[in-house]
CSV table of C-alpha atoms and ligand atoms in Angstrom, one decimal:
chain,number,residue,atom,x,y,z
M,245,MET,CA,100.4,99.0,60.7
M,246,PHE,CA,101.4,98.7,64.3
M,247,ALA,CA,102.4,101.3,66.8
M,248,ILE,CA,102.7,101.2,70.5
M,249,LEU,CA,102.8,104.4,72.4
M,250,THR,CA,105.8,104.6,74.6
M,251,MET,CA,105.4,105.4,78.4
M,252,MET,CA,106.2,109.0,78.0
M,253,GLU,CA,103.8,109.4,75.1
M,254,ARG,CA,100.8,107.9,76.9
M,255,GLU,CA,98.8,109.5,79.5
M,256,VAL,CA,96.7,106.9,81.3
M,257,LYS,CA,93.6,108.1,83.0
M,258,LEU,CA,92.0,106.8,85.9
M,259,GLU,CA,88.6,106.6,84.6
M,260,ASN,CA,89.8,104.4,81.8
M,261,ILE,CA,91.2,102.2,84.4
M,262,VAL,CA,88.0,102.1,86.4
M,263,SER,CA,85.9,101.6,83.2
M,264,LEU,CA,88.1,98.6,82.0
M,265,ALA,CA,88.0,97.1,85.5
M,266,LYS,CA,84.3,97.2,85.9
M,267,ARG,CA,83.7,96.1,82.1
M,268,ARG,CA,85.8,93.3,82.0
M,269,GLY,CA,85.2,91.7,85.8
M,270,PHE,CA,88.1,93.0,87.7
M,271,MET,CA,86.4,95.2,90.2
M,272,TYR,CA,82.9,96.4,91.1
M,273,GLN,CA,81.8,99.2,93.6
M,274,GLY,CA,80.9,97.3,96.9
M,275,SER,CA,77.3,96.7,97.6
M,276,GLU,CA,76.6,98.3,94.2
M,277,VAL,CA,73.1,96.8,93.7
M,278,TYR,CA,72.1,98.9,97.0
M,279,GLY,CA,73.7,102.1,95.5
M,280,GLY,CA,77.2,101.2,96.9
M,281,LEU,CA,78.9,101.7,100.2
M,282,SER,CA,81.8,104.3,99.8
M,283,GLY,CA,85.3,103.2,100.1
M,284,THR,CA,84.5,99.5,99.6
M,285,TRP,CA,85.3,97.4,96.4
M,286,ASP,CA,84.6,93.9,95.4
M,287,TYR,CA,86.7,91.9,93.4
M,288,GLY,CA,85.4,90.1,90.2
M,289,PRO,CA,86.6,86.9,88.8
M,290,LEU,CA,89.4,88.4,86.9
M,291,GLY,CA,90.3,90.9,89.8
M,292,VAL,CA,90.4,88.2,92.5
M,293,THR,CA,93.0,86.0,90.5
M,294,LEU,CA,95.0,89.2,90.0
M,295,LYS,CA,95.0,90.2,93.4
M,296,ARG,CA,95.8,86.6,94.5
M,297,ASN,CA,98.8,86.6,91.8
M,298,ILE,CA,100.1,89.7,93.4
M,299,MET,CA,99.9,88.2,96.9
M,300,ASN,CA,101.3,84.9,96.0
M,301,LEU,CA,104.2,86.4,94.5
M,302,TRP,CA,104.9,88.4,97.4
M,303,TRP,CA,104.6,85.6,99.6
M,304,ASN,CA,106.8,83.4,97.5
M,305,TYR,CA,109.5,86.2,97.4
M,306,PHE,CA,109.4,87.2,100.9
M,307,VAL,CA,108.7,84.2,102.7
M,308,ASP,CA,108.9,80.9,100.9
M,309,ALA,CA,111.9,81.6,99.0
M,310,ARG,CA,114.0,82.6,102.4
M,311,ASP,CA,115.2,81.1,105.3
M,312,ASP,CA,114.8,84.1,107.6
M,313,MET,CA,111.0,84.6,107.5
M,314,TYR,CA,108.0,83.1,109.3
M,315,GLY,CA,104.5,83.6,108.5
M,316,VAL,CA,101.5,84.1,110.7
M,317,ASP,CA,97.8,84.9,110.3
M,318,ALA,CA,96.3,86.5,113.1
M,319,ALA,CA,92.9,87.3,114.1
M,320,ILE,CA,91.4,90.7,112.8
M,321,LEU,CA,89.7,91.5,116.2
M,322,MET,CA,92.2,92.0,118.9
M,323,ASN,CA,92.2,92.8,122.6
M,324,GLN,CA,91.6,96.6,122.9
M,325,LYS,CA,95.0,96.9,125.0
M,326,VAL,CA,96.7,96.1,121.6
M,327,TRP,CA,95.5,99.4,120.3
M,328,GLN,CA,96.0,101.1,123.4
M,329,ALA,CA,99.5,100.0,123.7
M,330,SER,CA,100.4,100.8,119.9
M,331,GLY,CA,99.1,104.3,120.1
M,332,HIS,CA,96.4,103.9,117.7
M,333,VAL,CA,93.6,104.9,120.1
M,334,ASP,CA,95.2,108.1,121.0
M,335,THR,CA,97.0,109.0,117.6
M,336,PHE,CA,95.6,107.2,114.7
M,337,THR,CA,93.8,110.2,113.6
M,338,ASP,CA,93.3,112.4,110.5
M,339,PRO,CA,92.3,116.0,110.6
M,340,LEU,CA,88.8,116.6,109.9
M,341,VAL,CA,86.6,119.8,108.8
M,342,GLU,CA,83.0,120.1,108.0
M,343,ASP,CA,81.3,122.2,105.4
M,344,LEU,CA,79.1,124.5,107.6
M,345,LYS,CA,76.2,124.6,105.0
M,346,THR,CA,76.1,120.8,103.8
M,347,ASN,CA,77.5,119.2,106.8
M,348,GLN,CA,79.7,117.3,104.4
M,349,ARG,CA,83.1,116.1,106.0
M,350,TYR,CA,86.4,116.4,104.4
M,351,ARG,CA,90.0,115.9,105.2
M,352,ALA,CA,91.5,119.2,106.0
M,353,ASP,CA,95.0,118.4,104.9
M,354,HIS,CA,93.7,117.3,101.4
M,355,LEU,CA,91.6,120.5,100.9
M,356,VAL,CA,94.7,122.5,101.8
M,357,LYS,CA,96.9,120.5,99.3
M,358,ASP,CA,94.1,120.7,96.7
M,359,ALA,CA,94.1,124.5,97.2
M,360,GLY,CA,97.8,124.5,96.2
M,361,PHE,CA,99.5,124.6,99.7
M,362,GLU,CA,101.8,122.2,101.4
M,363,ALA,CA,99.9,120.2,104.1
M,364,GLU,CA,102.1,117.4,104.9
M,365,GLY,CA,103.2,117.2,108.8
M,366,LEU,CA,101.0,120.2,109.5
M,367,THR,CA,99.3,120.2,113.1
M,368,ASN,CA,95.5,120.8,113.5
M,369,GLU,CA,96.3,124.5,114.5
M,370,GLU,CA,98.7,124.9,111.6
M,371,LEU,CA,95.9,123.7,109.0
M,372,ASN,CA,93.3,125.9,110.8
M,373,GLU,CA,95.5,129.0,110.3
M,374,LEU,CA,96.2,128.3,106.8
M,375,ILE,CA,92.5,127.7,106.0
M,376,ILE,CA,91.6,131.1,107.6
M,377,GLU,CA,94.6,133.0,106.3
M,378,LYS,CA,94.1,131.5,102.7
M,379,GLU,CA,90.5,131.6,102.9
M,380,ILE,CA,90.1,127.9,101.8
M,381,LYS,CA,86.7,126.8,101.3
M,382,SER,CA,84.9,123.4,100.9
M,383,PRO,CA,84.9,121.8,97.3
M,384,VAL,CA,81.5,123.6,96.9
M,385,GLY,CA,82.6,127.0,98.0
M,386,ASN,CA,81.3,127.1,101.8
M,387,GLU,CA,83.0,128.2,104.9
M,388,LEU,CA,84.7,125.2,106.9
M,389,SER,CA,84.4,124.3,110.6
M,390,PRO,CA,87.5,124.4,112.8
M,391,VAL,CA,89.9,121.3,112.1
M,392,ARG,CA,89.4,118.4,114.8
M,393,THR,CA,90.7,115.0,115.0
M,394,PHE,CA,89.1,112.0,113.8
M,395,ASN,CA,90.1,108.6,114.7
M,396,MET,CA,90.0,106.2,111.7
M,397,MET,CA,89.7,102.9,113.6
M,398,PHE,CA,86.3,101.3,113.0
M,399,GLN,CA,85.2,100.3,116.7
M,400,THR,CA,82.8,97.6,117.5
M,401,THR,CA,81.9,95.4,120.7
M,402,VAL,CA,82.7,91.8,121.2
M,403,GLY,CA,80.1,89.5,122.7
M,404,PRO,CA,76.6,90.0,123.9
M,405,VAL,CA,77.3,92.8,126.3
M,406,ALA,CA,78.2,96.2,124.8
M,407,ASP,CA,80.3,98.2,127.4
M,408,GLU,CA,83.6,99.6,127.9
M,409,LYS,CA,85.4,96.4,128.3
M,410,SER,CA,84.0,94.6,125.2
M,411,ILE,CA,85.2,97.4,122.9
M,412,SER,CA,87.3,96.2,119.9
M,413,TYR,CA,88.4,97.6,116.7
M,414,LEU,CA,88.7,96.3,113.1
M,415,ARG,CA,92.6,96.2,112.7
M,416,PRO,CA,93.7,99.2,110.9
M,417,GLU,CA,97.3,97.4,110.1
M,418,THR,CA,98.2,94.0,110.1
M,419,ALA,CA,101.5,94.8,112.1
M,420,GLN,CA,100.0,94.4,115.7
M,421,GLY,CA,99.2,90.8,114.8
M,422,VAL,CA,102.7,90.1,114.1
M,423,PHE,CA,104.1,91.8,117.3
M,424,THR,CA,101.7,90.0,119.5
M,425,ASN,CA,102.9,86.8,118.4
M,426,TYR,CA,106.4,87.6,118.3
M,427,LYS,CA,107.2,85.7,121.6
M,428,ASN,CA,105.3,82.7,120.4
M,429,VAL,CA,107.2,82.4,117.3
M,430,VAL,CA,110.6,82.9,119.1
M,431,ASP,CA,109.7,80.4,121.8
M,432,ASN,CA,108.6,77.8,119.3
M,433,PHE,CA,111.5,78.4,116.7
M,434,TYR,CA,113.9,80.3,118.4
M,435,PRO,CA,115.4,81.8,115.0
M,436,ASP,CA,118.6,83.6,114.8
M,437,LEU,CA,118.6,87.5,114.4
M,438,PRO,CA,117.8,88.9,112.0
M,439,PHE,CA,114.5,87.2,111.2
M,440,GLY,CA,111.1,88.5,110.0
M,441,ILE,CA,107.4,87.7,110.7
M,442,ALA,CA,105.1,88.2,107.7
M,443,GLN,CA,101.5,88.7,107.3
M,444,GLN,CA,98.8,89.2,104.8
M,445,GLY,CA,95.4,90.2,105.4
M,446,LYS,CA,92.6,92.7,105.6
M,447,ALA,CA,92.9,96.3,107.2
M,448,PHE,CA,90.2,98.5,107.7
M,449,ARG,CA,90.4,102.4,108.0
M,450,ASN,CA,87.5,104.8,108.3
M,451,GLU,CA,89.0,107.3,105.8
M,452,ILE,CA,87.3,110.6,106.0
M,453,SER,CA,87.2,110.8,102.2
M,454,PRO,CA,88.1,107.6,100.4
M,455,ARG,CA,88.7,108.4,96.7
M,456,ASP,CA,90.6,107.6,93.8
M,457,PHE,CA,89.2,104.1,92.8
M,458,VAL,CA,91.0,101.5,95.2
M,459,PHE,CA,93.8,104.1,96.3
M,460,ARG,CA,92.1,105.3,99.6
M,461,SER,CA,89.7,102.5,100.3
M,462,ARG,CA,88.0,101.9,103.9
M,463,GLU,CA,88.7,98.2,103.6
M,464,PHE,CA,92.0,96.9,102.0
M,465,GLU,CA,94.5,94.2,102.1
M,466,MET,CA,98.0,94.6,103.5
M,467,MET,CA,101.2,92.6,103.2
M,468,GLU,CA,103.5,93.3,106.1
M,469,ILE,CA,106.8,92.1,107.4
M,470,GLU,CA,108.2,93.0,110.9
M,471,TYR,CA,112.0,92.3,110.7
M,472,PHE,CA,113.5,91.9,113.9
M,473,VAL,CA,117.2,93.0,114.0
M,474,HIS,CA,120.0,93.6,116.6
M,475,PRO,CA,119.5,97.4,117.6
M,476,ASP,CA,123.2,98.2,116.2
M,477,LYS,CA,122.5,96.4,112.9
M,478,TRP,CA,119.3,98.0,111.8
M,479,GLU,CA,120.8,100.2,108.7
M,480,GLU,CA,122.2,97.2,107.0
M,481,SER,CA,118.8,95.4,107.2
M,482,PHE,CA,117.1,98.6,106.2
M,483,GLU,CA,119.2,98.7,103.1
M,484,ALA,CA,118.8,95.2,102.4
M,485,LEU,CA,115.1,95.3,102.6
M,486,LEU,CA,115.0,98.3,100.4
M,487,LYS,CA,116.9,96.5,97.7
M,488,ASP,CA,114.4,93.5,98.0
M,489,VAL,CA,111.4,95.8,97.9
M,490,HIS,CA,112.8,97.2,94.6
M,491,GLU,CA,113.3,93.9,93.3
M,492,PHE,CA,109.6,92.7,94.1
M,493,LEU,CA,108.4,95.8,92.3
M,494,ASP,CA,110.5,94.8,89.2
M,495,MET,CA,108.8,91.5,89.4
M,496,LEU,CA,105.5,93.3,89.4
M,497,GLY,CA,106.3,94.6,86.0
M,498,LEU,CA,106.6,98.3,87.4
M,499,PRO,CA,108.8,100.5,85.2
M,500,GLN,CA,111.6,101.7,87.0
M,501,ASP,CA,111.4,105.2,86.1
M,502,MET,CA,107.8,105.4,87.6
M,503,VAL,CA,109.0,104.2,90.9
M,504,HIS,CA,110.5,106.9,93.3
M,505,GLU,CA,112.1,106.8,96.9
M,506,LEU,CA,111.1,109.5,99.2
M,507,GLU,CA,113.0,109.9,102.4
M,508,VAL,CA,110.2,111.1,104.8
M,509,PRO,CA,111.2,114.2,107.1
M,510,GLU,CA,111.0,113.6,110.8
M,511,ASN,CA,107.7,115.8,111.1
M,512,ASP,CA,105.9,113.7,108.6
M,513,ARG,CA,107.0,110.2,110.0
M,514,ALA,CA,104.4,108.0,112.0
M,515,HIS,CA,104.8,108.5,115.8
M,516,TYR,CA,106.9,105.0,116.0
M,517,SER,CA,109.3,105.6,113.2
M,518,LYS,CA,113.0,106.8,113.3
M,519,ARG,CA,113.3,106.6,109.6
M,520,THR,CA,110.9,106.1,106.7
M,521,VAL,CA,111.3,105.8,103.1
M,522,ASP,CA,108.0,105.8,101.2
M,523,ILE,CA,108.2,104.3,97.7
M,524,GLU,CA,106.1,106.4,95.5
M,525,PHE,CA,104.6,105.4,92.0
M,526,ASP,CA,103.5,107.5,89.1
M,527,PHE,CA,99.8,106.8,89.4
M,528,PRO,CA,97.2,108.1,87.0
M,529,ILE,CA,96.3,110.5,89.9
M,530,GLY,CA,100.0,111.7,90.3
M,531,ARG,CA,103.0,110.5,92.2
M,532,GLU,CA,101.6,109.0,95.5
M,533,GLU,CA,102.7,106.5,98.2
M,534,LEU,CA,102.7,102.9,97.1
M,535,LEU,CA,104.4,101.3,100.2
M,536,GLY,CA,106.5,102.4,103.1
M,537,LEU,CA,109.5,101.1,104.6
M,538,ALA,CA,109.9,102.2,108.4
M,539,TYR,CA,112.4,101.8,111.2
M,540,ARG,CA,110.0,101.1,114.1
M,541,THR,CA,112.9,100.7,116.7
M,542,ASP,CA,111.6,98.7,119.7
M,543,PHE,CA,108.6,100.9,119.8
M,544,ASP,CA,106.0,98.1,119.7
M,545,LEU,CA,107.8,95.3,121.6
M,546,LYS,CA,108.7,97.7,124.4
M,547,ASN,CA,105.0,98.8,124.5
M,548,ILE,CA,103.8,95.2,124.8
M,549,GLN,CA,106.3,94.5,127.4
M,550,VAL,CA,105.2,97.5,129.4
M,551,ASN,CA,101.5,96.9,129.2
M,552,SER,CA,101.2,93.1,129.3
M,553,GLY,CA,104.1,92.5,131.7
M,554,LYS,CA,105.5,89.6,129.6
M,555,ASN,CA,109.1,89.9,128.7
M,556,MET,CA,110.0,90.7,125.1
M,557,GLU,CA,113.6,90.2,125.2
M,558,TYR,CA,115.6,88.2,122.9
M,559,THR,CA,118.6,86.3,124.1
M,560,ILE,CA,121.5,85.9,121.6
M,561,LYS,CA,122.1,82.1,121.5
M,562,GLY,CA,125.0,80.7,124.0
M,563,THR,CA,125.5,84.2,125.5
M,564,ASN,CA,123.7,86.2,128.0
M,565,GLU,CA,123.3,89.2,125.9
M,566,LYS,CA,119.6,90.2,126.3
M,567,PHE,CA,117.9,93.1,124.6
M,568,ILE,CA,114.4,94.0,122.8
M,569,PRO,CA,115.0,93.6,119.0
M,570,HIS,CA,114.4,96.6,116.8
M,571,VAL,CA,112.3,96.4,113.8
M,572,ILE,CA,112.2,97.2,110.1
M,573,GLU,CA,109.0,97.2,108.5
M,574,PRO,CA,108.2,96.8,104.7
M,575,SER,CA,104.4,97.7,104.6
M,576,PHE,CA,102.5,97.1,101.4
M,577,GLY,CA,99.1,97.8,100.3
M,578,VAL,CA,97.7,95.3,98.0
M,579,GLU,CA,95.2,97.7,96.1
M,580,ARG,CA,97.8,100.1,95.6
M,581,ALA,CA,100.1,97.6,94.0
M,582,LEU,CA,97.0,96.2,92.1
M,583,MET,CA,96.4,99.9,90.8
M,584,ALA,CA,100.1,100.3,90.0
M,585,VAL,CA,100.0,97.1,88.1
M,586,LEU,CA,96.9,97.9,86.2
M,587,SER,CA,98.1,101.4,85.4
M,588,SER,CA,101.4,100.4,84.2
M,589,ALA,CA,99.8,97.4,82.1
M,590,TYR,CA,97.2,99.6,80.4
M,591,THR,CA,98.5,100.2,77.0
M,592,GLU,CA,96.7,101.7,73.8
M,593,ASP,CA,98.0,101.2,70.4
M,594,GLU,CA,96.7,100.7,66.8
M,595,VAL,CA,96.6,97.6,64.8
M,596,ASN,CA,95.6,97.9,61.1
M,597,GLY,CA,94.3,101.5,61.6
M,598,GLU,CA,92.1,100.4,64.4
M,599,LYS,CA,92.5,101.6,68.4
M,600,ARG,CA,93.1,98.7,70.6
M,601,ILE,CA,93.4,98.5,74.4
M,602,PHE,CA,95.5,95.8,76.1
M,603,LEU,CA,96.8,95.1,79.4
M,604,LYS,CA,100.5,94.2,79.2
M,605,PHE,CA,100.8,92.2,82.5
M,606,PRO,CA,103.9,90.2,82.9
M,607,GLU,CA,102.9,86.6,82.2
M,608,HIS,CA,103.2,85.5,85.7
M,609,LEU,CA,100.4,88.0,87.0
M,610,ALA,CA,97.8,87.6,84.1
M,611,PRO,CA,94.7,86.3,85.4
M,612,VAL,CA,94.3,84.2,82.3
M,613,LYS,CA,97.2,82.6,80.8
M,614,TYR,CA,95.6,81.3,77.7
M,615,ALA,CA,92.4,81.6,75.8
M,616,VAL,CA,91.3,78.6,73.6
M,617,SER,CA,89.1,79.2,70.7
M,618,PRO,CA,87.6,76.8,68.1
M,619,LEU,CA,87.7,79.0,64.9
M,620,LEU,CA,83.7,78.5,64.3
M,621,LYS,CA,81.7,77.4,67.1
M,622,ASN,CA,79.1,75.8,64.9
M,623,LYS,CA,81.5,73.1,63.6
M,624,PRO,CA,81.4,70.1,66.1
M,625,GLU,CA,84.7,68.6,64.8
M,626,LEU,CA,86.5,71.9,65.5
M,627,VAL,CA,84.8,72.4,69.0
M,628,ALA,CA,85.8,68.7,70.1
M,629,LYS,CA,89.5,69.4,69.1
M,630,ALA,CA,89.5,72.7,70.8
M,631,ARG,CA,88.2,71.0,73.9
M,632,GLU,CA,90.9,68.4,73.8
M,633,VAL,CA,93.5,71.4,73.5
M,634,TYR,CA,91.7,73.3,76.3
M,635,ASP,CA,92.0,70.3,78.6
M,636,ILE,CA,95.7,70.0,78.0
M,637,LEU,CA,96.3,73.4,78.9
M,638,LYS,CA,93.8,73.7,81.8
M,639,LYS,CA,95.7,70.7,83.5
M,640,LYS,CA,99.1,72.3,83.0
M,641,HIS,CA,98.5,75.8,83.8
M,642,GLY,CA,95.1,76.2,85.6
M,643,ASN,CA,94.0,79.6,84.3
M,644,VAL,CA,92.9,78.9,81.0
M,645,MET,CA,89.7,80.5,79.4
M,646,TRP,CA,87.3,78.9,76.8
M,647,ASP,CA,86.3,81.6,74.4
M,648,ASP,CA,84.0,81.1,71.6
M,649,ASN,CA,81.8,84.3,71.6
M,650,GLY,CA,81.7,86.4,68.5
M,651,ASN,CA,84.2,86.4,65.7
M,652,ILE,CA,88.0,85.7,66.1
M,653,GLY,CA,88.8,89.5,66.0
M,654,LYS,CA,86.4,90.2,68.8
M,655,ARG,CA,87.8,87.5,70.8
M,656,TYR,CA,91.4,88.9,70.4
M,657,ARG,CA,90.2,92.2,71.5
M,658,ARG,CA,88.4,90.9,74.6
M,659,GLN,CA,91.4,88.9,75.6
M,660,ASP,CA,93.9,91.8,74.9
M,661,GLU,CA,91.6,93.9,77.4
M,662,ILE,CA,92.0,91.4,80.2
M,663,GLY,CA,95.7,90.8,79.4
M,664,THR,CA,95.8,87.3,78.2
M,665,PRO,CA,99.2,86.7,76.7
M,666,TYR,CA,98.3,83.9,74.3
M,667,CYS,CA,95.1,83.2,72.3
M,668,VAL,CA,95.2,79.5,70.9
M,669,VAL,CA,93.1,78.9,67.8
M,670,ILE,CA,91.9,75.6,66.4
M,671,ASP,CA,91.1,75.7,62.8
M,672,PHE,CA,90.5,73.3,59.9
M,673,GLU,CA,94.3,72.9,59.4
M,674,THR,CA,94.4,71.7,63.0
M,675,LEU,CA,92.4,68.7,62.1
M,676,GLU,CA,95.1,67.6,59.4
M,677,ASP,CA,98.4,68.8,60.9
M,678,ASN,CA,97.6,68.6,64.8
M,679,ALA,CA,99.1,72.3,65.2
M,680,VAL,CA,97.3,75.3,66.5
M,681,THR,CA,97.8,79.2,65.7
M,682,ILE,CA,99.0,80.9,68.8
M,683,ARG,CA,98.6,84.6,68.7
M,684,GLU,CA,100.7,86.7,71.1
M,685,ARG,CA,99.0,89.7,72.9
M,686,ASP,CA,101.7,92.3,72.6
M,687,THR,CA,103.0,92.1,69.2
M,688,THR,CA,99.7,90.4,67.9
M,689,GLU,CA,101.9,88.0,65.8
M,690,GLN,CA,100.8,84.5,65.1
M,691,LYS,CA,102.5,81.2,64.8
M,692,ARG,CA,101.8,77.7,64.4
M,693,VAL,CA,102.7,75.2,67.1
M,694,ALA,CA,102.3,71.6,67.2
M,695,ILE,CA,99.9,70.5,69.9
M,696,GLN,CA,102.2,68.2,71.7
M,697,GLU,CA,104.8,71.2,72.0
M,698,LEU,CA,102.0,73.4,73.8
U,240,GAP,N1,102.1,99.1,109.5
U,240,GAP,C1,102.3,100.4,108.7
U,240,GAP,C2,101.4,101.0,108.3
U,240,GAP,O1,100.2,100.7,108.5
U,240,GAP,P1,100.7,103.0,106.5
U,240,GAP,O2,101.6,103.7,105.7
U,240,GAP,O3,99.7,103.6,107.5
U,240,GAP,O4,101.7,102.1,107.4
U,240,GAP,C3,100.9,101.1,104.6
U,240,GAP,O5,100.0,101.9,105.6
U,240,GAP,C4,100.3,100.7,103.2
U,240,GAP,O6,98.9,100.5,103.6
U,240,GAP,C5,100.5,102.1,102.7
U,240,GAP,O7,101.7,102.2,102.0
U,240,GAP,C6,99.5,101.9,101.6
U,240,GAP,O8,100.0,101.1,100.5
U,240,GAP,C7,98.5,100.9,102.2
U,240,GAP,N2,97.3,101.8,102.5
U,240,GAP,C8,97.1,102.7,103.6
U,240,GAP,N3,95.9,103.3,103.8
U,240,GAP,C9,95.0,102.8,102.7
U,240,GAP,C10,93.9,102.9,102.3
U,240,GAP,N4,93.0,103.9,103.0
U,240,GAP,N5,93.4,102.3,101.0
U,240,GAP,C11,94.4,101.6,100.4
U,240,GAP,N6,95.6,101.3,100.8
U,240,GAP,C12,96.0,101.8,102.0
């Protein structure tokens, strides 16, 4: 009567998730009404709550619950010197090729990978050679241009005069807003080492070919920590943060067997990193990067010191020991976390011979915690009692939905699809015994509970 497919038996398809996300008000294509804007996504009423639940969980776990973390919220637009000093103006590039017939542009490494060859860490020259040698063509079979570098930062100008000096960029990472405020936090709070500064917020990258739903977007949200450590002690903080990252992923409900660590080899690491561990996840599109943990050394603070002329040294309290702290950086992409949560929660089973789709969110992430329904919506006495119950739960839990559309079976299906853990139904018996039926999402079991015990 009731059969849930195990993780191994089920194969979640990306199109099923995209379709559910749209059908049930989680995500919409950005600017859809005008034909869309590639690489942008809008959050619907349920999506925004799910996203905030993930971001709040992260903030509570990594900032509020700890004594060694400070939060900041820096401006998205920053002085162009930030991006010159950080290396982004010169090196934040992807390899670009053009279809010589259609002029469509593609990421060269993606085409090489799609053709079945290793592309990680290859230089433009090496990619070029591979494309020629293996006769790799565009996805529609045309010849490709030579590979060239393409800077992914969105450039804009600030103020009424557009010239060299007014150039700014939409930030491609939140990290630099932390580094530029490092000195402010040290001067105001003088924290002991090690300590971290955390930030959440939008980042923008002009991806050559955004794809795979929100996985590779042009506008997305990041959650980053720059954790400042004594240069001799970076390894212990690295290991401790790696452990914390796994604990957080557990809290997202991601099955441990779908989460993998990848020690990134030197030639694939970002220019600032001496060690990077990527956390990969078995997405419906395959095993891909979910987040990164990098040892950024003193690369950023040293560059700021050289380029701004301001001293970035930290003095150990009560001593004359001065140095520029080194940095460990756990860097999360919210959209990838959300896609991992959606795909691991997506479940199909059979109830009484009928196929059912439900999102098995951990309760603390579910956008709606309770749905409250009168058994029949044309019976005023049931509706009035159901409103009473709804008000009680709403006051207590906030995310409670009123649902009186269609018959009760349809309501259950709808609530299952948005991952509501509990449906509360008010029926004629409720008027007699002041108890309601609570139906549980995962097991579909129903039990009677007194209203005062809800
Ligand atoms: N501050 C370090 C940094 O920016 P990154 O590996 O370039 O490192 C960190 O990005 C995380 O941001 C990635 O692990 C991923 O979760 C997310 N991310 C990067 N580019 C993305 C994109 N185009 N769309 C969605 N998420 C992205």
